[in-house]
């Protein structure tokens, strides 16, 4: 049997309203975001190629030329787990997988590279296994949620994307901006974050501010979405700034405290 190779691209997304914190622990495959989120998809992203074939021995994931190992845990282990689940669902036992991925954005530096990578891996893996064609968006969401980054779900769509939970299910919806937006990102510190987002989501629940932040989600989401649809940039900016400050407040009072801000 010959191998199958599929390449997929997915955009990086920048959250305006964040889903910081989980309803379950990060180790739970059913983990749901504790609050809704809203993001903008950018023109940059991740390109991932998945090859499945009997000639491949085991699974290998290479990111930016560096081989990743399941023992690293976190999102890397989740990515390997996704490959195994896709292969099992497609009845391709005995076939190995080779994944090569590259990102247009710095990796692990808070620029959402893992979101784009997770979405691209989901599309490419399902495509190589012959499961992408019949897949509904609900199927894609279910598969992508296993890739280790809930933010990756928003990268399954372009534009302004809203991620929420309805009846215990993750759902996506689009928001139509009433204004043309450009996003400028500045990298102020090279290298990966000192604390991963995955660890930060778990620590958030230890903050005494977490429940207030969680309840504030609905009003922040409605205000941000309405401002975006009306093209009211001033109002949108105020909501996004308040969101960022509230999230950093949760981080600073988490257990242990998390400080992402720098003096640069």
Coordinates of C-alpha atoms in Angstrom, one line a residue:
X1 CA 0.0 0.0 0.0
X2 CA 1.4 3.4 -1.0
X3 CA 1.7 6.3 1.4
X4 CA -0.6 9.3 1.5
X5 CA 0.7 12.9 2.0
X6 CA -1.5 15.9 2.7
X7 CA -0.5 19.5 3.4
X8 CA -2.7 22.0 5.2
X9 CA -2.4 25.6 6.3
X10 CA -4.2 27.4 9.2
X11 CA -4.0 30.9 10.4
X12 CA -2.7 32.3 13.7
X13 CA -5.5 33.9 15.7
X14 CA -5.2 36.7 18.3
X15 CA -7.8 36.7 21.0
X16 CA -9.6 39.9 21.8
X17 CA -11.7 38.2 24.6
X18 CA -9.7 35.3 26.2
X19 CA -10.9 31.9 27.4
X20 CA -8.2 31.9 30.1
X21 CA -8.9 29.0 32.5
X22 CA -10.6 25.6 32.1
X23 CA -13.8 24.0 33.4
X24 CA -11.8 20.8 33.8
X25 CA -8.1 20.1 34.3
X26 CA -5.8 20.3 31.4
X27 CA -5.2 16.5 31.7
X28 CA -8.8 15.9 31.0
X29 CA -9.4 15.3 27.2
X30 CA -12.9 16.7 27.7
X31 CA -11.5 20.0 29.1
X32 CA -13.8 22.9 28.2
X33 CA -12.9 26.7 28.3
X34 CA -14.3 28.3 31.4
X35 CA -15.4 31.4 29.4
X36 CA -16.2 32.3 25.8
X37 CA -13.5 33.8 23.5
X38 CA -13.3 36.0 20.4
X39 CA -10.4 36.2 18.1
X40 CA -9.1 37.6 14.8
X41 CA -7.4 35.3 12.3
X42 CA -4.2 36.7 10.8
X43 CA -2.6 36.3 7.4
X44 CA 0.3 34.4 8.9
X45 CA 0.0 30.8 10.2
X46 CA 1.4 27.3 10.2
X47 CA 1.9 24.9 7.3
X48 CA 1.8 21.2 8.2
X49 CA 2.3 18.1 6.1
X50 CA 1.2 14.7 7.3
X51 CA 2.4 11.5 5.5
X52 CA 0.9 8.1 6.4
X53 CA 2.3 4.9 5.1
X54 CA 3.3 1.3 5.9
X55 CA 7.0 2.1 5.1
X56 CA 7.2 4.6 8.0
X57 CA 8.3 3.1 11.3
X58 CA 6.3 4.7 14.2
X59 CA 5.4 8.3 14.3
X60 CA 7.6 11.4 14.0
X61 CA 6.8 15.1 14.4
X62 CA 9.3 17.6 13.2
X63 CA 8.6 21.3 14.0
X64 CA 10.8 23.9 12.4
X65 CA 13.4 21.3 11.7
X66 CA 13.4 20.0 15.4
X67 CA 12.2 16.5 16.2
X68 CA 9.6 16.5 19.0
X69 CA 9.1 13.5 21.3
X70 CA 6.0 12.3 23.1
X71 CA 7.9 12.3 26.4
X72 CA 7.9 16.1 26.3
X73 CA 4.3 16.0 27.3
X74 CA 1.8 18.8 26.9
X75 CA 0.8 19.8 23.4
X76 CA 3.5 17.5 21.9
X77 CA 2.1 14.5 23.6
X78 CA -1.4 15.6 22.6
X79 CA -0.3 15.9 18.9
X80 CA 1.1 12.3 19.0
X81 CA -2.2 11.2 20.6
X82 CA -4.2 12.8 17.8
X83 CA -2.2 10.9 15.2
X84 CA -2.9 7.6 16.9
X85 CA -6.7 8.4 17.3
X86 CA -7.0 9.4 13.6
X87 CA -5.2 6.3 12.4
X88 CA -7.4 4.1 14.6
X89 CA -10.6 5.7 13.3
X90 CA -9.5 5.2 9.7
X91 CA -8.5 1.6 10.2
X92 CA -4.9 2.2 9.4
X93 CA -3.2 0.2 12.1
X94 CA 0.4 -0.6 11.2
X95 CA 1.0 2.6 9.3
X96 CA 3.5 5.1 10.6
X97 CA 3.2 8.9 10.4
X98 CA 5.7 11.6 9.5
X99 CA 4.6 15.2 10.3
X100 CA 6.6 18.2 9.3
X101 CA 5.4 21.6 10.3
X102 CA 6.7 25.2 10.1
X103 CA 5.3 28.4 11.6
X104 CA 5.4 32.0 10.3
X105 CA 5.4 33.2 13.9
X106 CA 7.8 32.7 16.8
X107 CA 7.1 29.4 18.6
X108 CA 6.1 29.5 22.3
X109 CA 6.5 33.2 22.5
X110 CA 2.8 34.1 23.0
X111 CA 2.0 34.6 19.3
X112 CA -0.5 31.7 19.0
X113 CA 1.8 29.5 16.9
X114 CA 0.4 26.4 18.6
X115 CA -3.2 27.4 17.6
X116 CA -2.3 27.5 14.0
X117 CA -0.2 24.4 14.3
X118 CA -3.0 22.4 16.0
X119 CA -5.6 23.3 13.3
X120 CA -3.2 22.6 10.5
X121 CA -2.3 19.2 12.0
X122 CA -5.9 18.3 12.4
X123 CA -6.8 19.1 8.7
X124 CA -3.7 17.4 7.4
X125 CA -4.0 14.3 9.5
X126 CA -7.7 13.8 8.7
X127 CA -6.9 14.4 5.0
X128 CA -4.1 11.9 4.9
X129 CA -6.3 9.3 6.6
X130 CA -9.3 9.9 4.2
X131 CA -11.5 11.3 7.0
X132 CA -11.6 15.0 6.1
X133 CA -14.1 14.8 3.2
X134 CA -17.0 13.5 5.2
X135 CA -16.2 15.5 8.3
X136 CA -18.6 18.1 9.6
X137 CA -17.5 21.2 11.4
X138 CA -18.6 19.5 14.6
X139 CA -16.3 16.6 13.7
X140 CA -13.4 18.9 13.1
X141 CA -14.0 20.7 16.4
X142 CA -14.0 17.3 18.2
X143 CA -10.7 16.2 16.5
X144 CA -9.0 19.5 16.9
X145 CA -9.8 19.7 20.6
X146 CA -7.5 16.7 21.0
X147 CA -4.5 18.5 19.5
X148 CA -3.7 20.2 22.9
X149 CA -4.8 23.8 22.2
X150 CA -8.4 25.0 22.5
X151 CA -7.3 28.2 20.8
X152 CA -6.6 26.0 17.7
X153 CA -10.4 25.6 17.3
X154 CA -10.7 29.3 16.3
X155 CA -8.0 28.7 13.7
X156 CA -10.3 26.3 11.9
X157 CA -12.1 29.4 10.5
X158 CA -10.8 32.7 9.1
X159 CA -11.9 36.2 10.1
X160 CA -13.4 37.0 13.5
X161 CA -14.3 33.8 15.3
X162 CA -16.2 33.2 18.5
X163 CA -15.7 30.0 20.6
X164 CA -18.2 29.0 23.2
X165 CA -19.8 26.1 24.9
X166 CA -23.4 25.0 24.3
X167 CA -24.9 21.9 26.1
X168 CA -21.4 20.7 26.9
X169 CA -20.2 21.0 23.3
X170 CA -17.7 23.3 21.8
X171 CA -19.2 25.6 19.1
X172 CA -17.8 28.1 16.7
X173 CA -19.5 31.1 15.1
X174 CA -18.4 34.0 13.0
X175 CA -18.6 37.7 13.7
X176 CA -18.7 40.0 10.6
X177 CA -16.6 43.1 11.3
X178 CA -18.0 46.5 10.3
X179 CA -14.5 47.9 9.8
X180 CA -11.4 46.7 8.0
X181 CA -8.8 45.9 10.6
X182 CA -5.0 45.3 10.5
X183 CA -3.2 43.7 13.4
X184 CA 0.4 44.8 14.2
X185 CA 2.3 42.5 16.6
X186 CA 5.6 43.3 18.3
X187 CA 7.9 40.7 19.7
X188 CA 9.4 42.3 22.8
X189 CA 11.2 39.2 24.1
X190 CA 12.6 36.3 22.1
X191 CA 12.3 32.7 23.2
X192 CA 9.5 30.7 24.7
X193 CA 7.3 31.9 27.6
X194 CA 8.5 31.0 31.1
X195 CA 5.1 29.4 31.8
X196 CA 3.2 27.7 29.1
X197 CA -0.4 28.6 28.4
X198 CA -1.5 25.1 29.3
X199 CA 0.0 25.5 32.8
X200 CA -1.5 29.0 33.1
X201 CA -5.0 27.7 32.3
X202 CA -4.7 25.2 35.3
X203 CA -3.2 27.8 37.6
X204 CA -5.9 30.3 36.9
X205 CA -8.5 28.4 39.0
X206 CA -6.3 29.1 42.1
X207 CA -6.9 32.9 41.7
X208 CA -9.4 34.5 44.0
X209 CA -10.3 36.7 41.0
X210 CA -11.1 33.8 38.7
X211 CA -14.8 33.5 39.2
X212 CA -15.3 37.2 38.7
X213 CA -13.3 37.0 35.6
X214 CA -15.3 34.1 34.4
X215 CA -18.7 35.8 35.0
X216 CA -17.4 38.9 33.3
X217 CA -17.0 36.9 30.1
X218 CA -20.5 37.3 28.8
X219 CA -20.7 41.1 29.0
X220 CA -17.2 41.4 27.6
X221 CA -18.0 39.1 24.8
X222 CA -21.2 40.8 23.9
X223 CA -19.6 44.3 24.0
X224 CA -16.6 43.2 21.9
X225 CA -18.7 41.4 19.3
X226 CA -21.1 44.4 19.0
X227 CA -18.3 46.9 18.8
X228 CA -16.6 44.8 16.1
X229 CA -19.9 44.4 14.1
X230 CA -20.6 48.2 14.3
X231 CA -17.0 49.1 13.4
X232 CA -16.6 51.1 16.6
X233 CA -12.9 50.8 17.1
X234 CA -12.7 53.1 20.1
X235 CA -15.2 51.0 22.1
X236 CA -13.6 47.8 20.9
X237 CA -10.2 49.0 22.1
X238 CA -11.5 49.8 25.5
X239 CA -13.1 46.4 25.9
X240 CA -9.9 44.6 24.7
X241 CA -7.7 46.6 27.0
X242 CA -10.0 45.9 30.0
X243 CA -9.9 42.2 29.1
X244 CA -6.1 42.1 29.0
X245 CA -5.8 43.8 32.3
X246 CA -8.4 41.5 33.9
X247 CA -6.6 38.5 32.6
X248 CA -3.2 39.7 33.9
X249 CA -4.9 40.3 37.3
X250 CA -5.9 36.6 37.3
X251 CA -2.4 35.6 36.4
X252 CA -0.8 37.7 39.1
X253 CA -3.1 36.1 41.7
X254 CA -2.8 32.6 40.4
X255 CA -1.1 29.8 42.3
X256 CA 1.8 30.3 41.8
X257 CA 1.7 33.9 40.4
X258 CA 2.4 34.2 36.7
X259 CA 4.0 37.3 35.2
X260 CA 4.1 37.5 31.5
X261 CA 4.7 41.3 31.3
X262 CA 8.3 42.5 30.9
X263 CA 10.0 45.8 31.4
X264 CA 10.7 46.2 27.7

